[in-house]
Amino acid sequence: MSSHPTNPIQTHPDSAAPNSIFPGEVFAKTAEFDLYIRQLLPRYDEMLEAIARCIPPQAKRILDLGCGTGELSFKVLQRYRDVQVVGVDYSPRMIEFATAKLETAGYRQRWMGIEGDFGDWANHQLSVGEGFDACISSLAIHHLTDEMKVKLFTKIRESLNPGGVFWNADPVVPESPILSETYKKIREEWCIQQGTTLAEVRKKTGKSIPYGYSQPDQLATLEAHLEMLKAAGFESVAVPWKYYGLAIFGGNKP
């Protein structure tokens, strides 16, 4: 496993080159994220719905790591009328956008956004609370090194109540060169179905620079993720959803 510098990188994109963004922000303009991510990633909404469906119906407190524009939190709040969601993201632009969106949708009393790096949380340098019934994440954790992924998975397990669950949606390393080409073609075909092209959507992306504990894509295989989850102490490790190069994986705290 690769290591990470002792001191995380703290350069803010606004002080760097034009169109520089945090890893995970993807697009240069935050307001365009919800539109273009649906063009870039096949079955994006289905993926988020799958995470929401895998949360136990009795769950009350949920942690959304790397909450971005709040789309995953939104789907969870829609599905479960009594849950409280805590969203964490190190991007002030994302937190501001998500807060406005969810307050407008009427969830002011059931959602709280925290601006912070979940890498700091994994290293016990940030407090986001404890006693969660579920932890969820989408398109964020793959920016950590494998070493930091294991630390984060361990911290997640520690933060969950007994019987709590963790579900993460992320891209994974293709299992072979042939499948790598297949996954690429699927994304290109998806973009065409949305009335655009992969090249056109990628023109909307910003230049991702390292920040905190996150870097441009640090993908791992699905098998490696499952082993990390087991090493972190999760049981009933499973893959409830997979679509070519995208997967949802996680498990239960005993």
GROMACS .gro file of C-alpha atoms in nm:
model
  254
    1MET     CA    1   0.000   0.000   0.000
    2SER     CA    2   0.119   0.350  -0.076
    3SER     CA    3   0.178   0.600   0.199
    4HIS     CA    4   0.055   0.955   0.235
    5PRO     CA    5   0.255   1.257   0.345
    6THR     CA    6   0.234   1.330   0.716
    7ASN     CA    7   0.103   1.680   0.647
    8PRO     CA    8  -0.194   1.688   0.410
    9ILE     CA    9  -0.188   1.934   0.119
   10GLN     CA   10  -0.387   2.246   0.199
   11THR     CA   11  -0.374   2.455  -0.122
   12HIS     CA   12  -0.721   2.585  -0.202
   13PRO     CA   13  -0.822   2.561  -0.571
   14ASP     CA   14  -0.930   2.926  -0.572
   15SER     CA   15  -0.567   3.024  -0.515
   16ALA     CA   16  -0.432   2.790  -0.782
   17ALA     CA   17  -0.465   2.782  -1.161
   18PRO     CA   18  -0.795   2.877  -1.330
   19ASN     CA   19  -1.052   2.592  -1.327
   20SER     CA   20  -0.855   2.412  -1.051
   21ILE     CA   21  -1.085   2.204  -0.833
   22PHE     CA   22  -1.072   1.972  -0.534
   23PRO     CA   23  -1.060   1.600  -0.617
   24GLY     CA   24  -1.426   1.502  -0.625
   25GLU     CA   25  -1.564   1.835  -0.744
   26VAL     CA   26  -1.519   1.707  -1.103
   27PHE     CA   27  -1.665   2.007  -1.284
   28ALA     CA   28  -1.532   2.361  -1.288
   29LYS     CA   29  -1.875   2.502  -1.195
   30THR     CA   30  -2.045   2.350  -0.891
   31ALA     CA   31  -2.392   2.443  -1.018
   32GLU     CA   32  -2.334   2.220  -1.322
   33PHE     CA   33  -2.237   1.909  -1.125
   34ASP     CA   34  -2.583   1.752  -1.096
   35LEU     CA   35  -2.647   1.785  -1.469
   36TYR     CA   36  -2.313   1.673  -1.606
   37ILE     CA   37  -2.246   1.387  -1.363
   38ARG     CA   38  -2.564   1.225  -1.497
   39GLN     CA   39  -2.420   1.249  -1.846
   40LEU     CA   40  -2.075   1.129  -1.743
   41LEU     CA   41  -2.168   0.827  -1.529
   42PRO     CA   42  -2.410   0.558  -1.650
   43ARG     CA   43  -2.709   0.497  -1.421
   44TYR     CA   44  -2.600   0.756  -1.167
   45ASP     CA   45  -2.947   0.791  -1.014
   46GLU     CA   46  -2.994   0.414  -1.001
   47MET     CA   47  -2.665   0.385  -0.814
   48LEU     CA   48  -2.766   0.640  -0.551
   49GLU     CA   49  -3.111   0.483  -0.515
   50ALA     CA   50  -2.945   0.146  -0.457
   51ILE     CA   51  -2.745   0.287  -0.164
   52ALA     CA   52  -3.059   0.441  -0.016
   53ARG     CA   53  -3.247   0.111  -0.045
   54CYS     CA   54  -2.970  -0.076   0.140
   55ILE     CA   55  -3.005   0.139   0.453
   56PRO     CA   56  -3.197  -0.040   0.731
   57PRO     CA   57  -3.550   0.105   0.760
   58GLN     CA   58  -3.503   0.157   1.135
   59ALA     CA   59  -3.195   0.380   1.086
   60LYS     CA   60  -3.217   0.722   1.251
   61ARG     CA   61  -2.871   0.882   1.218
   62ILE     CA   62  -2.680   0.865   0.892
   63LEU     CA   63  -2.337   0.997   0.798
   64ASP     CA   64  -2.277   1.099   0.435
   65LEU     CA   65  -1.903   1.127   0.366
   66GLY     CA   66  -1.800   1.343   0.073
   67CYS     CA   67  -2.160   1.456   0.037
   68GLY     CA   68  -2.088   1.685  -0.258
   69THR     CA   69  -2.399   1.863  -0.386
   70GLY     CA   70  -2.619   1.659  -0.152
   71GLU     CA   71  -2.778   1.427  -0.409
   72LEU     CA   72  -2.728   1.109  -0.206
   73SER     CA   73  -2.845   1.280   0.114
   74PHE     CA   74  -3.150   1.405  -0.078
   75LYS     CA   75  -3.249   1.054  -0.189
   76VAL     CA   76  -3.209   0.920   0.165
   77LEU     CA   77  -3.412   1.203   0.318
   78GLN     CA   78  -3.685   1.144   0.060
   79ARG     CA   79  -3.704   0.770   0.131
   80TYR     CA   80  -3.682   0.776   0.512
   81ARG     CA   81  -3.907   1.030   0.684
   82ASP     CA   82  -3.747   1.011   1.030
   83VAL     CA   83  -3.373   1.008   0.959
   84GLN     CA   84  -3.121   1.276   1.044
   85VAL     CA   85  -2.830   1.307   0.797
   86VAL     CA   86  -2.490   1.461   0.865
   87GLY     CA   87  -2.306   1.549   0.544
   88VAL     CA   88  -1.929   1.600   0.541
   89ASP     CA   89  -1.728   1.755   0.258
   90TYR     CA   90  -1.403   1.948   0.244
   91SER     CA   91  -1.527   2.171  -0.039
   92PRO     CA   92  -1.691   2.489   0.092
   93ARG     CA   93  -1.856   2.532  -0.247
   94MET     CA   94  -2.014   2.187  -0.228
   95ILE     CA   95  -2.133   2.231   0.132
   96GLU     CA   96  -2.287   2.569   0.049
   97PHE     CA   97  -2.462   2.425  -0.258
   98ALA     CA   98  -2.589   2.115  -0.075
   99THR     CA   99  -2.716   2.319   0.219
  100ALA     CA  100  -2.913   2.553  -0.007
  101LYS     CA  101  -3.057   2.263  -0.206
  102LEU     CA  102  -3.168   2.060   0.095
  103GLU     CA  103  -3.307   2.358   0.283
  104THR     CA  104  -3.508   2.456  -0.025
  105ALA     CA  105  -3.641   2.099  -0.038
  106GLY     CA  106  -3.765   2.134   0.319
  107TYR     CA  107  -3.498   1.933   0.500
  108ARG     CA  108  -3.348   2.213   0.712
  109GLN     CA  109  -3.432   2.028   1.035
  110ARG     CA  110  -3.303   1.689   0.921
  111TRP     CA  111  -2.972   1.769   0.747
  112MET     CA  112  -2.653   1.927   0.872
  113GLY     CA  113  -2.345   2.000   0.664
  114ILE     CA  114  -1.992   1.995   0.807
  115GLU     CA  115  -1.702   2.141   0.612
  116GLY     CA  116  -1.411   1.908   0.680
  117ASP     CA  117  -1.176   1.648   0.534
  118PHE     CA  118  -1.282   1.291   0.613
  119GLY     CA  119  -0.912   1.205   0.600
  120ASP     CA  120  -0.871   1.422   0.909
  121TRP     CA  121  -1.166   1.239   1.064
  122ALA     CA  122  -0.999   0.904   0.991
  123ASN     CA  123  -0.688   1.033   1.167
  124HIS     CA  124  -0.893   1.151   1.469
  125GLN     CA  125  -0.833   1.519   1.388
  126LEU     CA  126  -1.195   1.609   1.311
  127SER     CA  127  -1.517   1.542   1.500
  128VAL     CA  128  -1.841   1.467   1.314
  129GLY     CA  129  -2.017   1.276   1.592
  130GLU     CA  130  -2.062   0.910   1.677
  131GLY     CA  131  -2.347   0.664   1.710
  132PHE     CA  132  -2.453   0.645   1.347
  133ASP     CA  133  -2.684   0.372   1.219
  134ALA     CA  134  -2.544   0.397   0.868
  135CYS     CA  135  -2.255   0.558   0.682
  136ILE     CA  136  -2.282   0.622   0.310
  137SER     CA  137  -2.057   0.772   0.046
  138SER     CA  138  -2.051   0.814  -0.331
  139LEU     CA  139  -1.768   0.906  -0.567
  140ALA     CA  140  -1.538   1.037  -0.294
  141ILE     CA  141  -1.335   0.770  -0.115
  142HIS     CA  142  -1.154   0.659  -0.432
  143HIS     CA  143  -0.944   0.976  -0.399
  144LEU     CA  144  -0.765   0.828  -0.094
  145THR     CA  145  -0.462   0.603  -0.103
  146ASP     CA  146  -0.527   0.241  -0.005
  147GLU     CA  147  -0.361   0.304   0.331
  148MET     CA  148  -0.600   0.588   0.402
  149LYS     CA  149  -0.898   0.387   0.276
  150VAL     CA  150  -0.831   0.123   0.542
  151LYS     CA  151  -0.796   0.392   0.810
  152LEU     CA  152  -1.123   0.549   0.699
  153PHE     CA  153  -1.309   0.218   0.686
  154THR     CA  154  -1.188   0.143   1.039
  155LYS     CA  155  -1.301   0.483   1.165
  156ILE     CA  156  -1.639   0.434   0.998
  157ARG     CA  157  -1.687   0.098   1.173
  158GLU     CA  158  -1.596   0.256   1.505
  159SER     CA  159  -1.852   0.534   1.452
  160LEU     CA  160  -2.140   0.295   1.380
  161ASN     CA  161  -2.384   0.151   1.631
  162PRO     CA  162  -2.387  -0.231   1.655
  163GLY     CA  163  -2.563  -0.362   1.345
  164GLY     CA  164  -2.489  -0.041   1.155
  165VAL     CA  165  -2.405  -0.051   0.786
  166PHE     CA  166  -2.159   0.116   0.550
  167TRP     CA  167  -2.222   0.145   0.175
  168ASN     CA  168  -1.984   0.313  -0.067
  169ALA     CA  169  -2.029   0.377  -0.439
  170ASP     CA  170  -1.711   0.428  -0.638
  171PRO     CA  171  -1.539   0.346  -0.965
  172VAL     CA  172  -1.313   0.040  -0.949
  173VAL     CA  173  -1.009  -0.076  -1.144
  174PRO     CA  174  -1.119  -0.283  -1.448
  175GLU     CA  175  -1.052  -0.652  -1.405
  176SER     CA  176  -0.875  -0.690  -1.740
  177PRO     CA  177  -0.765  -0.482  -2.043
  178ILE     CA  178  -1.062  -0.615  -2.241
  179LEU     CA  179  -1.305  -0.505  -1.971
  180SER     CA  180  -1.129  -0.169  -1.949
  181GLU     CA  181  -1.216  -0.108  -2.314
  182THR     CA  182  -1.569  -0.236  -2.257
  183TYR     CA  183  -1.625   0.000  -1.962
  184LYS     CA  184  -1.500   0.293  -2.172
  185LYS     CA  185  -1.737   0.209  -2.458
  186ILE     CA  186  -2.030   0.183  -2.216
  187ARG     CA  187  -1.961   0.536  -2.090
  188GLU     CA  188  -1.930   0.668  -2.445
  189GLU     CA  189  -2.258   0.503  -2.545
  190TRP     CA  190  -2.428   0.640  -2.234
  191CYS     CA  191  -2.321   0.996  -2.321
  192ILE     CA  192  -2.459   0.957  -2.672
  193GLN     CA  193  -2.790   0.841  -2.524
  194GLN     CA  194  -2.795   1.162  -2.320
  195GLY     CA  195  -2.751   1.369  -2.636
  196THR     CA  196  -2.382   1.449  -2.596
  197THR     CA  197  -2.040   1.282  -2.619
  198LEU     CA  198  -1.785   1.180  -2.359
  199ALA     CA  199  -1.540   1.431  -2.506
  200GLU     CA  200  -1.792   1.714  -2.473
  201VAL     CA  201  -1.872   1.630  -2.111
  202ARG     CA  202  -1.505   1.612  -2.023
  203LYS     CA  203  -1.460   1.966  -2.154
  204LYS     CA  204  -1.674   2.075  -1.858
  205THR     CA  205  -1.440   1.921  -1.601
  206GLY     CA  206  -1.189   2.122  -1.404
  207LYS     CA  207  -0.824   2.049  -1.331
  208SER     CA  208  -0.815   1.837  -1.017
  209ILE     CA  209  -0.533   1.917  -0.775
  210PRO     CA  210  -0.442   1.728  -0.456
  211TYR     CA  211  -0.600   1.863  -0.139
  212GLY     CA  212  -0.588   1.732   0.215
  213TYR     CA  213  -0.570   1.355   0.202
  214SER     CA  214  -0.733   1.334  -0.140
  215GLN     CA  215  -0.563   1.312  -0.476
  216PRO     CA  216  -0.677   1.253  -0.833
  217ASP     CA  217  -0.812   0.899  -0.880
  218GLN     CA  218  -0.652   0.636  -0.654
  219LEU     CA  219  -0.863   0.346  -0.780
  220ALA     CA  220  -0.846  -0.007  -0.641
  221THR     CA  221  -0.996  -0.332  -0.760
  222LEU     CA  222  -1.330  -0.443  -0.622
  223GLU     CA  223  -1.159  -0.742  -0.463
  224ALA     CA  224  -0.910  -0.513  -0.288
  225HIS     CA  225  -1.194  -0.301  -0.149
  226LEU     CA  226  -1.365  -0.608  -0.006
  227GLU     CA  227  -1.043  -0.717   0.162
  228MET     CA  228  -0.998  -0.368   0.309
  229LEU     CA  229  -1.351  -0.378   0.451
  230LYS     CA  230  -1.283  -0.715   0.614
  231ALA     CA  231  -0.952  -0.588   0.751
  232ALA     CA  232  -1.140  -0.293   0.902
  233GLY     CA  233  -1.372  -0.531   1.087
  234PHE     CA  234  -1.684  -0.532   0.869
  235GLU     CA  235  -1.893  -0.846   0.833
  236SER     CA  236  -2.148  -0.956   0.572
  237VAL     CA  237  -1.931  -0.775   0.316
  238ALA     CA  238  -2.126  -0.751  -0.007
  239VAL     CA  239  -2.164  -0.588  -0.349
  240PRO     CA  240  -2.537  -0.509  -0.380
  241TRP     CA  241  -2.496  -0.320  -0.708
  242LYS     CA  242  -2.245  -0.315  -0.994
  243TYR     CA  243  -2.264  -0.169  -1.341
  244TYR     CA  244  -1.947  -0.228  -1.541
  245GLY     CA  245  -1.680  -0.004  -1.379
  246LEU     CA  246  -1.902   0.133  -1.100
  247ALA     CA  247  -1.983  -0.059  -0.785
  248ILE     CA  248  -2.148  -0.032  -0.444
  249PHE     CA  249  -1.974  -0.226  -0.171
  250GLY     CA  250  -1.983  -0.235   0.206
  251GLY     CA  251  -2.085  -0.438   0.506
  252ASN     CA  252  -2.225  -0.452   0.858
  253LYS     CA  253  -2.073  -0.376   1.196
  254PRO     CA  254  -2.113  -0.681   1.422
   0.00000   0.00000   0.00000
